[in-house]
Coordinates of C-alpha atoms in Angstrom, one line a residue:
M210 CA -14.9 11.8 6.5
A211 CA -15.5 13.6 3.2
L212 CA -14.1 12.1 0.1
L213 CA -13.1 14.6 -2.6
G214 CA -12.4 12.8 -5.8
F215 CA -11.5 14.8 -8.9
K216 CA -11.5 13.8 -12.5
K217 CA -10.9 16.3 -15.3
F218 CA -13.8 16.5 -17.8
A219 CA -14.7 19.0 -20.4
V220 CA -17.1 20.7 -18.0
G221 CA -14.6 20.9 -15.2
I222 CA -14.1 19.0 -12.0
L223 CA -16.3 16.4 -10.3
L224 CA -16.7 16.8 -6.5
L225 CA -17.9 13.8 -4.6
S226 CA -18.9 13.9 -1.0
V227 CA -19.6 10.7 0.9
S228 CA -20.8 10.3 4.5
V229 CA -21.3 6.9 6.0
H230 CA -22.6 5.9 9.4
V231 CA -22.3 2.3 10.5
G232 CA -24.3 0.5 13.1
A233 CA -26.6 1.9 15.7
A234 CA -23.8 3.6 17.8
A235 CA -23.9 7.3 18.6
P236 CA -22.4 9.6 16.0
D237 CA -18.6 9.6 15.9
T238 CA -18.3 6.8 18.4
I239 CA -16.3 3.7 17.5
R240 CA -15.7 0.4 19.3
L241 CA -12.3 -0.2 20.8
K242 CA -11.7 -3.2 18.5
E243 CA -11.8 -0.8 15.5
L244 CA -9.3 1.6 17.2
G245 CA -6.5 -0.8 18.0
K246 CA -5.6 -4.2 19.4
F247 CA -4.3 -5.9 22.5
E248 CA -0.5 -5.9 22.7
G249 CA 1.0 -9.2 21.8
W250 CA -1.9 -10.1 19.5
R251 CA -0.2 -10.4 16.2
E252 CA 0.3 -12.6 13.2
N253 CA 3.4 -14.8 12.9
H254 CA 5.6 -14.5 9.8
L255 CA 7.2 -17.5 8.3
V256 CA 9.8 -17.8 5.5
G257 CA 11.2 -20.7 3.6
F258 CA 13.1 -21.9 0.5
G259 CA 11.8 -24.4 -2.1
I260 CA 12.0 -25.9 -5.5
V261 CA 9.3 -25.5 -8.2
T262 CA 9.1 -28.1 -10.9
G263 CA 6.9 -28.7 -14.0
L264 CA 7.8 -25.5 -15.8
A265 CA 7.7 -25.6 -19.6
G266 CA 11.2 -24.5 -20.2
T267 CA 10.8 -21.2 -18.3
G268 CA 12.7 -22.1 -15.2
D269 CA 16.2 -21.1 -14.1
S270 CA 19.0 -21.3 -16.6
P271 CA 22.0 -23.6 -16.2
R272 CA 23.9 -20.5 -15.1
S273 CA 22.0 -20.7 -11.8
R274 CA 24.4 -22.8 -9.7
A275 CA 22.1 -22.6 -6.6
T276 CA 19.3 -24.3 -8.6
R277 CA 21.4 -27.2 -9.8
Q278 CA 22.9 -27.7 -6.3
S279 CA 19.4 -27.6 -4.7
L280 CA 18.1 -30.1 -7.2
A281 CA 21.0 -32.4 -6.6
N282 CA 20.5 -32.3 -2.8
F283 CA 16.8 -33.0 -3.3
M284 CA 17.5 -36.1 -5.5
S285 CA 20.1 -37.4 -3.1
N286 CA 17.3 -37.9 -0.5
F287 CA 15.9 -40.5 -2.8
D288 CA 19.2 -42.3 -3.4
V289 CA 19.8 -40.6 -6.8
M290 CA 23.4 -39.4 -6.7
L291 CA 24.2 -36.7 -9.2
T292 CA 26.6 -33.8 -9.1
S293 CA 25.3 -30.3 -9.7
D294 CA 27.3 -30.3 -13.0
Q295 CA 25.4 -33.3 -14.3
I296 CA 22.0 -31.4 -14.0
N297 CA 20.8 -29.3 -16.9
S298 CA 17.1 -28.5 -16.9
R299 CA 15.0 -25.4 -17.6
N300 CA 11.9 -27.0 -16.0
V301 CA 12.8 -26.2 -12.3
A302 CA 13.3 -23.0 -10.4
I303 CA 14.3 -22.1 -6.8
V304 CA 11.8 -19.8 -5.0
S305 CA 11.3 -18.0 -1.7
L306 CA 8.3 -18.8 0.4
M307 CA 6.3 -16.5 2.7
A308 CA 3.3 -17.2 4.9
Q309 CA 1.5 -15.7 7.9
L310 CA 0.0 -17.7 10.7
P311 CA -2.8 -16.2 12.8
P312 CA -2.3 -15.3 16.4
I313 CA -4.0 -18.5 17.4
T314 CA -3.2 -21.5 15.2
H315 CA -4.0 -25.2 15.7
Q316 CA -2.1 -28.1 14.2
G317 CA -3.5 -28.8 10.7
D318 CA -4.7 -25.3 10.0
K319 CA -4.0 -24.1 6.5
V320 CA -2.8 -20.7 5.2
D321 CA -1.8 -19.3 1.9
V322 CA 1.8 -19.3 0.7
I323 CA 3.4 -16.5 -1.4
V324 CA 5.9 -17.8 -3.9
T325 CA 8.5 -15.6 -5.6
S326 CA 11.4 -16.6 -7.9
L327 CA 14.9 -16.4 -6.6
G328 CA 16.8 -17.2 -9.8
D329 CA 16.5 -16.1 -13.4
A330 CA 13.3 -18.0 -14.3
R331 CA 11.1 -16.3 -16.9
S332 CA 7.8 -17.7 -15.6
L333 CA 6.4 -19.9 -12.8
V334 CA 3.2 -20.7 -14.8
G335 CA 2.2 -24.3 -14.5
G336 CA 4.7 -25.0 -11.7
T337 CA 4.3 -27.1 -8.6
L338 CA 6.1 -26.5 -5.3
L339 CA 7.8 -29.5 -3.8
L340 CA 7.5 -30.1 0.0
A341 CA 9.3 -27.3 1.8
P342 CA 9.5 -26.3 5.5
L343 CA 8.5 -22.8 6.7
K344 CA 10.5 -21.4 9.6
G345 CA 9.9 -18.6 12.1
P346 CA 12.5 -16.1 13.3
D347 CA 13.6 -18.6 15.9
G348 CA 14.6 -21.1 13.2
K349 CA 11.9 -23.6 14.2
V350 CA 9.7 -25.2 11.6
Y351 CA 6.1 -24.2 12.1
A352 CA 4.5 -25.2 8.8
L353 CA 5.0 -27.3 5.6
A354 CA 4.2 -25.9 2.2
Q355 CA 3.4 -27.8 -1.0
G356 CA 1.1 -27.5 -4.0
A357 CA 0.4 -26.0 -7.4
I358 CA 1.1 -22.3 -7.9
S359 CA -1.5 -19.9 -9.1
V360 CA 0.3 -17.1 -11.0
G361 CA -2.5 -15.0 -12.4
G362 CA -0.4 -14.0 -15.4
Y363 CA 1.9 -15.3 -18.1
R364 CA 5.0 -14.6 -20.1
Y365 CA 5.9 -16.1 -23.4
D366 CA 8.9 -15.1 -25.6
Q367 CA 10.0 -16.4 -28.9
N368 CA 12.6 -15.1 -31.3
G369 CA 12.9 -11.8 -29.3
N370 CA 9.1 -11.3 -29.2
I371 CA 7.6 -11.1 -25.7
A372 CA 4.0 -11.3 -24.6
Q373 CA 3.4 -10.7 -20.9
K374 CA 0.6 -10.1 -18.5
N375 CA 1.2 -9.2 -14.8
H376 CA 4.3 -10.6 -13.1
A377 CA 4.8 -14.3 -14.0
T378 CA 7.7 -14.8 -11.6
G379 CA 5.5 -14.6 -8.5
G380 CA 2.3 -16.4 -7.4
V381 CA 0.4 -17.9 -4.5
I382 CA -0.6 -21.4 -3.3
P383 CA -4.1 -21.1 -1.7
G384 CA -4.1 -23.1 1.5
G385 CA -0.6 -24.4 0.5
A386 CA 0.9 -24.4 4.0
Q387 CA -0.2 -26.6 6.9
A388 CA 0.6 -25.8 10.5
E389 CA 2.6 -28.5 12.2
Q390 CA 2.2 -27.2 15.8
D391 CA -0.1 -25.1 17.9
I392 CA 0.5 -21.4 18.3
F393 CA -1.1 -19.3 21.0
S394 CA -0.5 -15.6 21.5
S395 CA -1.8 -14.4 24.9
P396 CA -2.0 -10.6 25.6
L397 CA -2.4 -11.4 29.4
R398 CA 0.6 -10.9 31.6
D399 CA 1.5 -12.9 34.7
D400 CA 0.3 -10.1 36.9
G401 CA -3.2 -10.1 35.4
T402 CA -2.8 -7.0 33.3
M403 CA -2.8 -6.4 29.6
D404 CA -2.2 -3.4 27.3
F405 CA -4.6 -2.0 24.7
V406 CA -2.7 -0.2 21.9
L407 CA -4.1 2.4 19.5
E408 CA -3.3 2.2 15.8
S409 CA -2.9 6.0 15.8
P410 CA -1.3 7.3 19.0
D411 CA -3.1 10.3 20.5
Y412 CA -3.2 11.5 24.1
T413 CA -6.7 12.8 23.9
T414 CA -8.1 9.5 22.5
I415 CA -6.2 7.3 25.0
E416 CA -7.5 9.4 27.9
R417 CA -11.0 8.9 26.6
V418 CA -10.4 5.1 26.3
A419 CA -9.2 4.9 29.9
K420 CA -12.2 6.9 31.2
A421 CA -14.7 4.8 29.2
I422 CA -13.2 1.5 30.5
N423 CA -13.4 2.7 34.1
L424 CA -16.9 4.0 33.6
T425 CA -18.2 0.8 32.0
F426 CA -16.9 -1.5 34.7
K427 CA -17.5 1.0 37.5
Q428 CA -14.0 0.6 39.0
T429 CA -10.5 1.9 38.3
L430 CA -9.1 -0.8 36.0
A431 CA -7.4 1.3 33.2
S432 CA -4.5 3.7 33.4
V433 CA -2.7 5.5 30.6
R434 CA 0.7 4.1 29.9
D435 CA 1.6 6.5 27.0
S436 CA 0.0 8.2 24.0
S437 CA -0.7 4.8 22.3
A438 CA -1.4 2.3 25.1
V439 CA -3.6 1.9 28.2
R440 CA -2.9 -0.7 30.8
V441 CA -6.0 -2.7 31.9
A442 CA -6.1 -4.9 35.0
I443 CA -8.5 -7.8 34.8
P444 CA -10.8 -8.1 37.9
P445 CA -9.7 -11.0 40.1
G446 CA -13.1 -12.7 39.7
Q447 CA -12.6 -12.9 35.9
L448 CA -9.0 -14.2 35.8
A449 CA -10.3 -17.7 35.3
N450 CA -12.2 -16.6 32.1
P451 CA -10.4 -13.6 30.7
S452 CA -12.0 -14.0 27.2
A453 CA -15.4 -12.8 28.5
F454 CA -13.8 -9.7 30.0
M455 CA -11.8 -9.0 26.8
S456 CA -15.0 -9.4 24.7
A457 CA -16.8 -6.8 26.8
L458 CA -13.8 -4.6 26.6
E459 CA -13.7 -4.6 22.8
T460 CA -17.3 -3.5 22.5
I461 CA -16.8 -0.3 24.6
E462 CA -17.5 2.8 22.4
V463 CA -15.3 5.8 22.4
R464 CA -15.3 9.0 20.4
P465 CA -11.7 9.2 19.0
D466 CA -10.0 12.6 18.5
Q467 CA -8.6 13.0 15.0
R468 CA -5.7 15.1 13.8
A469 CA -6.7 17.1 10.8
R470 CA -5.1 15.8 7.6
V471 CA -5.4 16.5 3.9
V472 CA -4.1 13.6 1.7
I473 CA -3.2 14.5 -1.9
N474 CA -2.3 11.9 -4.6
E475 CA -0.7 13.8 -7.4
R476 CA -0.6 10.8 -9.7
T477 CA -4.4 10.3 -9.8
G478 CA -5.5 13.9 -8.9
T479 CA -7.3 12.8 -5.7
I480 CA -7.7 14.9 -2.6
I481 CA -9.1 13.4 0.6
A482 CA -9.9 15.6 3.6
G483 CA -11.6 15.2 6.9
G484 CA -14.8 17.1 7.4
D485 CA -13.3 19.1 10.2
V486 CA -10.4 20.5 8.2
K487 CA -10.7 24.3 8.4
I488 CA -9.2 27.2 6.4
S489 CA -8.7 30.7 7.8
K490 CA -9.7 33.7 5.9
V491 CA -7.7 33.7 2.6
T492 CA -7.8 35.2 -0.9
V493 CA -6.7 33.1 -3.9
A494 CA -5.9 34.7 -7.2
H495 CA -5.5 32.3 -10.1
G496 CA -4.3 33.1 -13.6
D497 CA -3.0 31.1 -16.5
L498 CA -0.3 32.1 -18.9
K499 CA 0.4 29.7 -21.7
V500 CA 3.5 30.0 -24.0
S501 CA 3.9 27.6 -27.0
V502 CA 6.8 27.4 -29.3
L503 CA 6.2 25.8 -32.7
T504 CA 9.0 25.2 -35.2
N505 CA 8.4 24.2 -38.8
Y506 CA 11.2 23.2 -41.2
F507 CA 11.1 23.7 -45.0
V508 CA 13.6 23.0 -47.7
S509 CA 15.3 25.7 -49.7
Q510 CA 16.0 24.3 -53.2
P511 CA 18.5 26.2 -55.5
Q512 CA 16.9 27.4 -58.8
I513 CA 20.0 26.5 -60.8
I514 CA 19.6 22.9 -61.9
G515 CA 22.5 20.9 -63.4
R516 CA 25.0 23.6 -62.4
A517 CA 26.1 22.2 -59.1
G518 CA 29.1 23.9 -57.6
P519 CA 30.9 24.0 -54.2
N520 CA 28.6 26.8 -52.9
I521 CA 25.3 25.6 -54.4
R522 CA 23.4 23.0 -52.3
T523 CA 20.0 22.3 -50.7
Q524 CA 19.4 24.0 -47.3
V525 CA 16.9 23.2 -44.5
V526 CA 15.6 26.4 -43.0
P527 CA 13.7 26.5 -39.6
N528 CA 10.7 28.7 -39.2
T529 CA 9.9 29.3 -35.5
Q530 CA 6.7 30.9 -34.2
I531 CA 6.1 31.9 -30.6
N532 CA 2.5 32.2 -29.4
V533 CA 1.6 33.7 -26.0
N534 CA -2.0 33.3 -24.7
E535 CA -2.8 34.7 -21.3
E536 CA -6.2 33.7 -20.1
Q537 CA -8.2 35.8 -17.7
G538 CA -7.7 34.7 -14.1
G539 CA -10.2 34.3 -11.4
M540 CA -10.3 35.3 -7.7
V541 CA -11.8 33.5 -4.8
E542 CA -12.2 34.9 -1.3
L543 CA -13.2 32.6 1.5
P544 CA -14.5 33.7 5.0
D545 CA -13.0 32.5 8.2
A546 CA -13.5 28.9 9.3
S547 CA -14.2 27.6 5.8
S548 CA -13.6 24.0 5.0
V549 CA -11.6 22.4 2.2
G550 CA -14.8 21.4 0.5
D551 CA -15.9 25.1 0.4
L552 CA -12.6 25.9 -1.2
V553 CA -12.9 23.2 -3.9
V554 CA -16.5 24.2 -4.7
A555 CA -15.4 27.9 -5.1
L556 CA -12.4 26.9 -7.3
N557 CA -14.6 24.6 -9.4
K558 CA -16.9 27.6 -10.2
I559 CA -13.9 29.4 -11.9
K560 CA -12.9 26.1 -13.6
V561 CA -9.6 25.5 -12.0
S562 CA -7.9 22.3 -13.0
T563 CA -7.2 19.5 -10.5
R564 CA -3.4 20.1 -10.6
D565 CA -3.9 23.8 -9.9
I566 CA -6.1 22.9 -6.9
I567 CA -3.3 20.8 -5.5
A568 CA -0.8 23.7 -6.0
I569 CA -3.3 26.1 -4.4
L570 CA -3.7 23.9 -1.3
Q571 CA 0.1 23.7 -1.0
G572 CA 0.3 27.5 -1.2
I573 CA -2.4 27.9 1.4
K574 CA -0.6 25.5 3.7
T575 CA 2.6 27.5 3.3
A576 CA 0.7 30.7 4.0
G577 CA -0.4 29.2 7.3
A578 CA -4.1 29.3 6.5
L579 CA -4.7 25.6 6.2
H580 CA -5.0 24.1 9.7
A581 CA -4.2 20.5 8.8
D582 CA -1.3 18.2 8.0
L583 CA -0.7 18.1 4.2
I584 CA 0.3 14.6 3.1
L585 CA 1.6 14.1 -0.4
Q586 CA 1.5 10.6 -2.0

């Protein structure tokens, strides 16, 4: 991959090209574990509801009925019987909780918890989450969360003046959730098969994956299921220890086939293109016409002083000037099978701005000369 990063300076555009080779593998070959994953091997999402206390007057307002009701329910567990109308505190807030458990989790393992405000609290700085259950999509409790919240920002307001850094209504509790039961996600089916799924579906790549697996184990174990998955049968002799087979499977190297793409970020003026992105023979003519309209106002003061009448008064008169400046344009002609990098270097020589380069790439794509998907961000 070639990274083309552009920043506008007085001298023009900076072109940066980076090429990285990792490991001792053959050029352009990648291990299967970097191309995808085994089907069923995924993280488990948890969600919960909790109460944050210890806020310095920045919690939910008394208008938040859900906060007052939640606090009354919590206090009733400790034989403190109060109605929601009897609770009036800005030191508490109701929050939503989110966490992710790894595919294999043992009882007692700890994970981070994301905390976000549900009410109208102004800040969660200094707050502590009370013990709260985290549930999965099946409604079962898989972890318990509790601890001090790290916000990484602040928000203070006084007499209409506000000082804020980052978002103070969200934070994280590092290691704040503890798993209450074991979780095991097995990609192996009852018939001794499993599916390997690519992150980017592609028929050419998945065919190469199947051939590499069969060639490595010297038997027909893999068959293509679709453009994103290959079904692999574990040899009968390794069913008792499938982890060893899966470990060997992950280290198989394959040369993936990539679809040509050019990614453009118009906000930052960044263009990222693969090294194999080609451009057909094309001619680009670039010119710049600048029109500026400047209006100045001056006051017309009557010369007769002290003789004011119905038709004598001060008048504001506009003075408008229109300036047209047409700069000399440049022309770039590229031979067949040129790359995006060649185009950028040529445009840089005639001092074309980053925004104009983006517009030119869009025009070349429309003309059918850019043989890649153009992705705008």
